[in-house]
mmCIF file of C-alpha atoms in Angstrom:
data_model
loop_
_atom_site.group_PDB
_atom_site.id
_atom_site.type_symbol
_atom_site.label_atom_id
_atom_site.label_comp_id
_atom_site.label_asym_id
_atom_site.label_seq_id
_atom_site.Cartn_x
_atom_site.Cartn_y
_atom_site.Cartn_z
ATOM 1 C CA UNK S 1 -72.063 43.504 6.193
ATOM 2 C CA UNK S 2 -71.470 43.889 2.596
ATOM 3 C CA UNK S 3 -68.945 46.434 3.205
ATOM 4 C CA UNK S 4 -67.114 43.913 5.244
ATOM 5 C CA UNK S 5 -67.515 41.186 2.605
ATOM 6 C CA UNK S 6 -66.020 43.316 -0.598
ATOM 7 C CA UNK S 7 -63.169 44.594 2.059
ATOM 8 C CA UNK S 8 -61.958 40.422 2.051
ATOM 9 C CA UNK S 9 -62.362 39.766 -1.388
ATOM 10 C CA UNK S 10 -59.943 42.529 -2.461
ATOM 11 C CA UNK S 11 -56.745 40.437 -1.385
ATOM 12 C CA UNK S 12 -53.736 41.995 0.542
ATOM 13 C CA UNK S 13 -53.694 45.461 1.544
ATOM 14 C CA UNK S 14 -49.955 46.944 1.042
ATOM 15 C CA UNK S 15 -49.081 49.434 3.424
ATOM 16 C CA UNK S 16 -46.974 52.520 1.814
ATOM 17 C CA UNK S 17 -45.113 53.424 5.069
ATOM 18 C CA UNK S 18 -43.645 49.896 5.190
ATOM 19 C CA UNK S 19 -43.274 47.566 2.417
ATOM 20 C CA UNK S 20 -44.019 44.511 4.786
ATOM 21 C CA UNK S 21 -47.260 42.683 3.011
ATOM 22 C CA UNK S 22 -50.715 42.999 5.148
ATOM 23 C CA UNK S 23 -52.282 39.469 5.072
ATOM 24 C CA UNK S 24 -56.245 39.985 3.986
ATOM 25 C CA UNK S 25 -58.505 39.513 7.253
ATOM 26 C CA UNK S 26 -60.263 36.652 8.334
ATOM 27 C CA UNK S 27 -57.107 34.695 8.156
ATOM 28 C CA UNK S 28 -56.809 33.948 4.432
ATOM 29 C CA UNK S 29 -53.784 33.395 2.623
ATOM 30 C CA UNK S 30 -53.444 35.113 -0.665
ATOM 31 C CA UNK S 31 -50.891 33.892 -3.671
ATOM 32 C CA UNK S 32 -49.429 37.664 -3.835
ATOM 33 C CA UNK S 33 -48.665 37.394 -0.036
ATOM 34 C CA UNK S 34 -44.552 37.395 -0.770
ATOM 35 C CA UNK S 35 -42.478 39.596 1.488
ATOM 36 C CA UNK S 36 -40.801 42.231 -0.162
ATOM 37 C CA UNK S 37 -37.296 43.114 0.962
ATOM 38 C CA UNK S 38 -35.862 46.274 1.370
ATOM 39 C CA UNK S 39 -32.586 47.958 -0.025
ATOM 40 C CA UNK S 40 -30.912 48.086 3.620
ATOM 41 C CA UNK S 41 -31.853 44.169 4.228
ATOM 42 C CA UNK S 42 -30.446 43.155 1.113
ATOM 43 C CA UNK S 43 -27.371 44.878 2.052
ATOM 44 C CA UNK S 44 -26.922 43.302 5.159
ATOM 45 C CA UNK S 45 -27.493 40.065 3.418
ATOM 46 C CA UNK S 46 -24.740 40.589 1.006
ATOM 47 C CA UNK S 47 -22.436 41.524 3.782
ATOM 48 C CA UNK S 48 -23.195 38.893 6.081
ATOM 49 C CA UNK S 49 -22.557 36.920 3.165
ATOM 50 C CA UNK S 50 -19.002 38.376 2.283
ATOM 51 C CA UNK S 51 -18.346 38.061 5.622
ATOM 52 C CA UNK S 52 -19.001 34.337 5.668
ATOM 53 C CA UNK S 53 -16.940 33.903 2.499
ATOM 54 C CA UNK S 54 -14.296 35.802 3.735
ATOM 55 C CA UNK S 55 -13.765 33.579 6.494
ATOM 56 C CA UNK S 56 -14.319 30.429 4.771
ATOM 57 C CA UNK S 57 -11.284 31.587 2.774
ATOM 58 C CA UNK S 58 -9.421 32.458 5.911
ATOM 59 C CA UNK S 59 -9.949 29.093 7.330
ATOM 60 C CA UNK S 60 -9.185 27.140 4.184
ATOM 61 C CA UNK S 61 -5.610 29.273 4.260
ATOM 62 C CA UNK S 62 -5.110 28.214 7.816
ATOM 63 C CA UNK S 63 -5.897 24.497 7.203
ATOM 64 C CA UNK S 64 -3.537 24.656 4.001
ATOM 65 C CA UNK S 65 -0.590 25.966 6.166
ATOM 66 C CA UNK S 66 -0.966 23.842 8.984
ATOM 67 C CA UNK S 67 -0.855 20.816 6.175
ATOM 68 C CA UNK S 68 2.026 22.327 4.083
ATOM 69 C CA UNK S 69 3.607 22.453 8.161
ATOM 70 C CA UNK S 70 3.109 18.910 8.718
ATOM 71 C CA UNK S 71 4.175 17.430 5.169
ATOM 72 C CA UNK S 72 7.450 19.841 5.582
ATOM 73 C CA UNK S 73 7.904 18.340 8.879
ATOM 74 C CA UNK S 74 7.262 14.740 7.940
ATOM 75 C CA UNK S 75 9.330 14.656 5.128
ATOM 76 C CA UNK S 76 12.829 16.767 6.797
ATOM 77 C CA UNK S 77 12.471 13.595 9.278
ATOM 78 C CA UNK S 78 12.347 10.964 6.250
ATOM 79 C CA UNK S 79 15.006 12.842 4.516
ATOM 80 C CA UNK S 80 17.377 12.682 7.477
ATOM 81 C CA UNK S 81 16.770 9.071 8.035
ATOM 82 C CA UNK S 82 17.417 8.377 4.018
ATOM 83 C CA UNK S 83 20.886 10.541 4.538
ATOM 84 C CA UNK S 84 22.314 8.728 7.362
ATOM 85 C CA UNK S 85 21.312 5.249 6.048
ATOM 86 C CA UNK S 86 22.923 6.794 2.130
ATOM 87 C CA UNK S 87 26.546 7.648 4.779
ATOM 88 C CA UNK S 88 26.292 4.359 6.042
ATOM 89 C CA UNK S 89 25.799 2.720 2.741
ATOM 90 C CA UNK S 90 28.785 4.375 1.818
ATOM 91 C CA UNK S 91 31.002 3.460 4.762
ATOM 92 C CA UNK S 92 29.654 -0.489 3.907
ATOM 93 C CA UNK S 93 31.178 0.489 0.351
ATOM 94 C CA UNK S 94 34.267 0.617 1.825
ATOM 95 C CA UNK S 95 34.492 -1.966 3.924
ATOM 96 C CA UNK S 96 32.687 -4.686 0.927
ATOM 97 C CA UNK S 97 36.167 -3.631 -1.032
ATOM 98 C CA UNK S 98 39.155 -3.430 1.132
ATOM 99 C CA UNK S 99 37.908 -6.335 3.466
ATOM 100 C CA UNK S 100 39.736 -9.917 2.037
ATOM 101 C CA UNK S 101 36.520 -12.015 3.316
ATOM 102 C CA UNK S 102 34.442 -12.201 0.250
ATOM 103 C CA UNK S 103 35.901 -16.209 0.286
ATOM 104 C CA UNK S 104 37.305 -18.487 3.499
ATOM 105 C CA UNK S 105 38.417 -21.890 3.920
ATOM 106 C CA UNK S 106 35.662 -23.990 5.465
ATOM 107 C CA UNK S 107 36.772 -25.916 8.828
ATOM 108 C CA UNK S 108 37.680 -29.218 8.256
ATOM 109 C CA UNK S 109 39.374 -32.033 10.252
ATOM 110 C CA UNK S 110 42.348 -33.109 8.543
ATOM 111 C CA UNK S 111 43.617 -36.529 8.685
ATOM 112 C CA UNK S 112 46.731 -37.704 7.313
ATOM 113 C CA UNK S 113 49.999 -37.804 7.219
ATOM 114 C CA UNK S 114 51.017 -34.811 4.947
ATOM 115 C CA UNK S 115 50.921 -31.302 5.283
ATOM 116 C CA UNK S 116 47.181 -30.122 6.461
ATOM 117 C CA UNK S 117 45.575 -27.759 4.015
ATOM 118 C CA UNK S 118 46.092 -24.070 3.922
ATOM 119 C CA UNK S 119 43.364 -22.091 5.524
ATOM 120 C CA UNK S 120 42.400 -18.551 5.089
ATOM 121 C CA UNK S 121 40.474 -15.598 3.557
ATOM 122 C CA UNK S 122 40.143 -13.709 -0.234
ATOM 123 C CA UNK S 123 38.937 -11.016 -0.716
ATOM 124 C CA UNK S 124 39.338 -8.523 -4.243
ATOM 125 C CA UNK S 125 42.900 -7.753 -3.043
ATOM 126 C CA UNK S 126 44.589 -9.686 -0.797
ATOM 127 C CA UNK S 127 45.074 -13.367 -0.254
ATOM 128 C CA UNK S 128 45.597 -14.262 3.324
ATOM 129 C CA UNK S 129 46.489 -17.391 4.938
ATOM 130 C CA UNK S 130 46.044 -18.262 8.428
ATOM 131 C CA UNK S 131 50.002 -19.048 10.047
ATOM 132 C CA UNK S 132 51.397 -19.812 13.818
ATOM 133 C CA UNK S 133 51.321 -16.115 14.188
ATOM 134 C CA UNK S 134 48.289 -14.248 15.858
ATOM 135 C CA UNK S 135 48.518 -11.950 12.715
ATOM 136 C CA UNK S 136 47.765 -13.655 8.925
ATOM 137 C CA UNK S 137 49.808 -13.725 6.404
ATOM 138 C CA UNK S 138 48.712 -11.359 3.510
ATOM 139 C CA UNK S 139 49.650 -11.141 -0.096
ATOM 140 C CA UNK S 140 48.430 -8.804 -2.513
ATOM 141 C CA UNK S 141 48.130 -4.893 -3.419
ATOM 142 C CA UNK S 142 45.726 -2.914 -1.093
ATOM 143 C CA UNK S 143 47.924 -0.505 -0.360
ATOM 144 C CA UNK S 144 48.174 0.506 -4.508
ATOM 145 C CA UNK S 145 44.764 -0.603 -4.427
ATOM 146 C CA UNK S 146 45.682 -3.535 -7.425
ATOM 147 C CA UNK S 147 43.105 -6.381 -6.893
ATOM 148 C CA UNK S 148 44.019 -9.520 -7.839
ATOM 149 C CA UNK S 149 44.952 -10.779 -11.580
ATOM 150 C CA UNK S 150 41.619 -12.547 -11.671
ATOM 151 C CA UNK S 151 39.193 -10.529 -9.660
ATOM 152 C CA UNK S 152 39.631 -7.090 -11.524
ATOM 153 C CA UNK S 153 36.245 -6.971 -13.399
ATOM 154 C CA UNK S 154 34.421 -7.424 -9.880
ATOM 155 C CA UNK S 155 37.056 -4.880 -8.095
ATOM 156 C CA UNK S 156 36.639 -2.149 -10.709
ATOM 157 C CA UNK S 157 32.813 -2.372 -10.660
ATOM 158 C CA UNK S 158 32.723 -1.972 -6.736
ATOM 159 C CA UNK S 159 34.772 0.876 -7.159
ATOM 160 C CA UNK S 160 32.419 2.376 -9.163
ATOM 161 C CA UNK S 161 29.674 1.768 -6.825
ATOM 162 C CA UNK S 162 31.418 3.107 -4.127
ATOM 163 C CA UNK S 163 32.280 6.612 -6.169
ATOM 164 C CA UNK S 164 28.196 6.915 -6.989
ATOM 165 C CA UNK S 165 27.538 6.358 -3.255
ATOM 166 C CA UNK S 166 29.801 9.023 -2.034
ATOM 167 C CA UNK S 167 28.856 11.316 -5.104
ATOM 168 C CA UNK S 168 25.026 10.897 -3.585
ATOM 169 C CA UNK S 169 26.512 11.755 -0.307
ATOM 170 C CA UNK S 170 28.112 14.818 -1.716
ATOM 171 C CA UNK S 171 24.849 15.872 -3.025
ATOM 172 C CA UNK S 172 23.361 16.137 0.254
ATOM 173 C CA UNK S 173 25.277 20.131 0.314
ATOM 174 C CA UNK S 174 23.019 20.044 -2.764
ATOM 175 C CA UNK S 175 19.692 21.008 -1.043
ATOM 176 C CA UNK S 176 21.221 24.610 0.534
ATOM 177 C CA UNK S 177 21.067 26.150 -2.828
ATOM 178 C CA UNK S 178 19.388 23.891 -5.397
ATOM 179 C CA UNK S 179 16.222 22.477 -5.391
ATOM 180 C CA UNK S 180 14.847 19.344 -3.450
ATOM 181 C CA UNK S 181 12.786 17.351 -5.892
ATOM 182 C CA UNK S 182 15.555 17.484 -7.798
ATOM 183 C CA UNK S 183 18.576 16.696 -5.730
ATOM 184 C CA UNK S 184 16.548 13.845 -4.398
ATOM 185 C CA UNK S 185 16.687 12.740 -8.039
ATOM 186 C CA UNK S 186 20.098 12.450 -8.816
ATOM 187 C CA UNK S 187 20.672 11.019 -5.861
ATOM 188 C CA UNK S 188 18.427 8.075 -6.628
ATOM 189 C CA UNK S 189 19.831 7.587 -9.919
ATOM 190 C CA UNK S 190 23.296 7.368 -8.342
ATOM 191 C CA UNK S 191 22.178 5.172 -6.179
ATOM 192 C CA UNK S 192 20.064 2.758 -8.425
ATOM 193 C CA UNK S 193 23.533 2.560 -10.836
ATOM 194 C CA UNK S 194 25.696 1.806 -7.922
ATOM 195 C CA UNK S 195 23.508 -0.931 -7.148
ATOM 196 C CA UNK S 196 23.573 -2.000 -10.911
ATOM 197 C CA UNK S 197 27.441 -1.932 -10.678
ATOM 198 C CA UNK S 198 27.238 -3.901 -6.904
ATOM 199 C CA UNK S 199 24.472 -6.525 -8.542
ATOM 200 C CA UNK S 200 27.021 -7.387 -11.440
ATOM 201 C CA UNK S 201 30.400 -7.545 -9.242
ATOM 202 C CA UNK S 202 28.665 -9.916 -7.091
ATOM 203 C CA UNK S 203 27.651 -12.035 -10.593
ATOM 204 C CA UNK S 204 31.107 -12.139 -11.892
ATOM 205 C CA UNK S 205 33.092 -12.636 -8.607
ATOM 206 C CA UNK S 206 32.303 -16.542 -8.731
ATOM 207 C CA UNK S 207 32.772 -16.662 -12.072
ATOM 208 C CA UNK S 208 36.000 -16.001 -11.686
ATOM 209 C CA UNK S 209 36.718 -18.843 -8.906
ATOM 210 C CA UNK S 210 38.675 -20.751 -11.391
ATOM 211 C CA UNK S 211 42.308 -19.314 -10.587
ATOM 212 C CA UNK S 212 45.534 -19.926 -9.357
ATOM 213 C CA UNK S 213 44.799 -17.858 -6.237
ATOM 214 C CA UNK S 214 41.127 -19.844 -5.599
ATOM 215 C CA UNK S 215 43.012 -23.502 -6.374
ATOM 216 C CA UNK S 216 46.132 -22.487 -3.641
ATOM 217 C CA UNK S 217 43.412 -21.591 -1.357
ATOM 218 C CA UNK S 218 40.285 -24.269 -1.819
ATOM 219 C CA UNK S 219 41.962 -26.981 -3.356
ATOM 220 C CA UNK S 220 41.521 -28.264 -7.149
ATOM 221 C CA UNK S 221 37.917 -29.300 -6.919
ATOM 222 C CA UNK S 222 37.556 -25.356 -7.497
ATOM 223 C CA UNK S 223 35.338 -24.119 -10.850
ATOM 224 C CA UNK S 224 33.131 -21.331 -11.998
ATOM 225 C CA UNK S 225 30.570 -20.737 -9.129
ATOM 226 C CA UNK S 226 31.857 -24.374 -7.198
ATOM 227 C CA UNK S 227 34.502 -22.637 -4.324
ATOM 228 C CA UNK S 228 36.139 -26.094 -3.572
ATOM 229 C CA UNK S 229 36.534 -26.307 -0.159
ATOM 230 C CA UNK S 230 36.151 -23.086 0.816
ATOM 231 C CA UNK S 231 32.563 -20.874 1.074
ATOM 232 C CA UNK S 232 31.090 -17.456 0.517
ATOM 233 C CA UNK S 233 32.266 -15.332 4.071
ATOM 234 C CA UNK S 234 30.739 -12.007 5.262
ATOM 235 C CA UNK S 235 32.427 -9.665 3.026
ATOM 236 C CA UNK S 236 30.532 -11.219 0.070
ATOM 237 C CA UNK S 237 27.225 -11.702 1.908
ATOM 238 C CA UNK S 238 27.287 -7.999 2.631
ATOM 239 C CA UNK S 239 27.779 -6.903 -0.591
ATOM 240 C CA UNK S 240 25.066 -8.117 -1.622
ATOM 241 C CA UNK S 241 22.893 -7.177 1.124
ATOM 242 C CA UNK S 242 23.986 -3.921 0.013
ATOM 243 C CA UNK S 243 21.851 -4.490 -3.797
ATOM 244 C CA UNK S 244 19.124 -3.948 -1.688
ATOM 245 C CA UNK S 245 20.049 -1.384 0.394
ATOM 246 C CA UNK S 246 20.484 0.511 -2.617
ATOM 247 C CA UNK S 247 17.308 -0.338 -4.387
ATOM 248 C CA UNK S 248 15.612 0.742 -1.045
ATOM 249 C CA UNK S 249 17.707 3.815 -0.683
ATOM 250 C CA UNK S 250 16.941 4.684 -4.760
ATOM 251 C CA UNK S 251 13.378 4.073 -4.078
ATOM 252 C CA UNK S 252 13.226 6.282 -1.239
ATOM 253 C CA UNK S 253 14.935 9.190 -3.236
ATOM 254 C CA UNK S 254 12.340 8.494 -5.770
ATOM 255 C CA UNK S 255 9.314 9.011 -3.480
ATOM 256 C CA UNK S 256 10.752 12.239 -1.717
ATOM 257 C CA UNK S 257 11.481 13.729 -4.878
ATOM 258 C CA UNK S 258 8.139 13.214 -6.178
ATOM 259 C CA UNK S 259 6.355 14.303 -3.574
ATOM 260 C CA UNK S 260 8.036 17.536 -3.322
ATOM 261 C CA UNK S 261 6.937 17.620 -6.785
ATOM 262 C CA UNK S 262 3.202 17.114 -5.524
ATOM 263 C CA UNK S 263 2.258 18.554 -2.175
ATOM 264 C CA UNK S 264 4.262 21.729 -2.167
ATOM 265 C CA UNK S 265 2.929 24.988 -3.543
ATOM 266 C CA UNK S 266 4.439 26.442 -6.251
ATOM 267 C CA UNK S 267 6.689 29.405 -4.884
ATOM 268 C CA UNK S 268 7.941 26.192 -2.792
ATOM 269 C CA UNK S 269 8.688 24.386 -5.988
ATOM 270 C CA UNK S 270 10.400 27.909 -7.414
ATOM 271 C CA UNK S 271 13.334 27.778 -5.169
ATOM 272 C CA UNK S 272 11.667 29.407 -2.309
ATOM 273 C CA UNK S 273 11.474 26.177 0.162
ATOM 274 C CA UNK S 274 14.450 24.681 -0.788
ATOM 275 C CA UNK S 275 17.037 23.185 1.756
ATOM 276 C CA UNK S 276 14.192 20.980 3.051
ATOM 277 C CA UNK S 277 16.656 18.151 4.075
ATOM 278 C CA UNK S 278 19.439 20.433 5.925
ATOM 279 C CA UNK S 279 17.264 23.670 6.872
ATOM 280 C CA UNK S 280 17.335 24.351 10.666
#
């Protein structure tokens, strides 16, 4: 009996064949009753853990790529949309400076005995007047591109719009060899200044009403922003839908190229993802 009392009041009995802890009999729980863990445990320990590491780091890769994927892919299809809507800016250009509608006669219903009032269209060129003939009668310069004594100021600065918006179209072969944060760039700057140069033609174009040209065409009621009896036509009205078209367009360019700037890695940012726009 004694024997068995000193054998539980010696604690935990280590066995030397295995370096597991014996727990003292009678079902008491000693403090010094920690597991001891051998070298080949510990090394599977560390290796499970590498392993788990290892593919924590895999997976993080994968879910990088398949992001870096999707960005590429989102913004090639915003890119395309900004370059065809930049072309057709550009072909709107055109047509806002050759067209002779910036200013038409308003409809009225003459009565009287004298001659009935000329009616027709002016636009930065040309000065034509409605006749018997299907076909109006049109006198100015297009041809030699020479706008009109008092409209050169407003023809000059849509010319310059128009050469920024076909320079940013010419930039688009830009993004084969240079890189796309910052072709997207210049092209917003040329667009935000052809907008500048669009915002101020369509300022001083009724500020130059007053003229021999305006008074043969709208009467002598005609003045600085007051057309007489004539109004604004569709020529005019699309030029300056075109302002915002280009502020949009600018502040499109700006995003893209900023992004690029963000969300691509840096060997992307190096030159080796460039073409984003064009790439097949």
């Amino acid at each position: 009996m004694c024997e068995e009392d000193g054998r539980s009041q010696r604690g935990p009995v280590f066995n030397v064949a295995h370096p597991a802890v014996i727990p003292p009999r009678g079902g008491e729980q000693s403090l010094h009753s920690v597991p001891v863990f051998g070298g080949r445990d510990l090394e599977s320990a560390r290796a499970e853990r590498s392993e788990f590491m290892s593919s924590m780091q895999h997976h993080t890769s994968e879910v990088s790529r398949l992001y870096q994927t999707e960005f590429i892919r989102s913004a090639r299809a915003v890119g395309v949309l900004w370059a065809i809507c930049t072309l057709c800016f550009a072909i709107i250009e055109v047509v806002i400076l050759i067209q002779p509608s910036w200013v038409g006669t308003r409809e009225l219903h003459y009565r009287g005995g004298g001659p009935a009032p000329p009616s027709g269209t002016l636009g930065l060129f040309e000065v034509c007047v409605e006749t018997d003939w299907p076909v109006p009668e049109c006198r100015g310069s297009l041809h030699t591109l020479t706008p009109l004594p008092s409209f050169q100021s407003p023809a000059v600065l849509v010319c310059m719009s128009l050469t920024m918006v076909w320079a940013s179209v010419g930039c688009l072969c830009l993004f084969r060899f240079c890189n796309t944060a910052t072709v997207y760039k210049i092209c917003a700057w040329l667009q935000l200044t052809a907008g500048f140069c669009l915002v101020l033609a369509c300022v001083l174009f009724p500020d130059s009403w007053a003229c021999a040209e305006m008074r043969a065409l709208c009467g002598e009621r005609v003045s600085s922003f007051s057309p007489g009896n004539c109004s604004v036509h569709w020529a005019y009205i699309l030029a300056m839908l075109g302002v915002l078209d280009a502020g949009i367009l600018s502040t499109l360019a700006f995003v893209l190229g900023n992004r690029q700037d963000a969300l691509l890695p840096e060997n992307a940012k190096d030159g080796d993802v460039t073409g984003l726009l064009l790439a097949a």
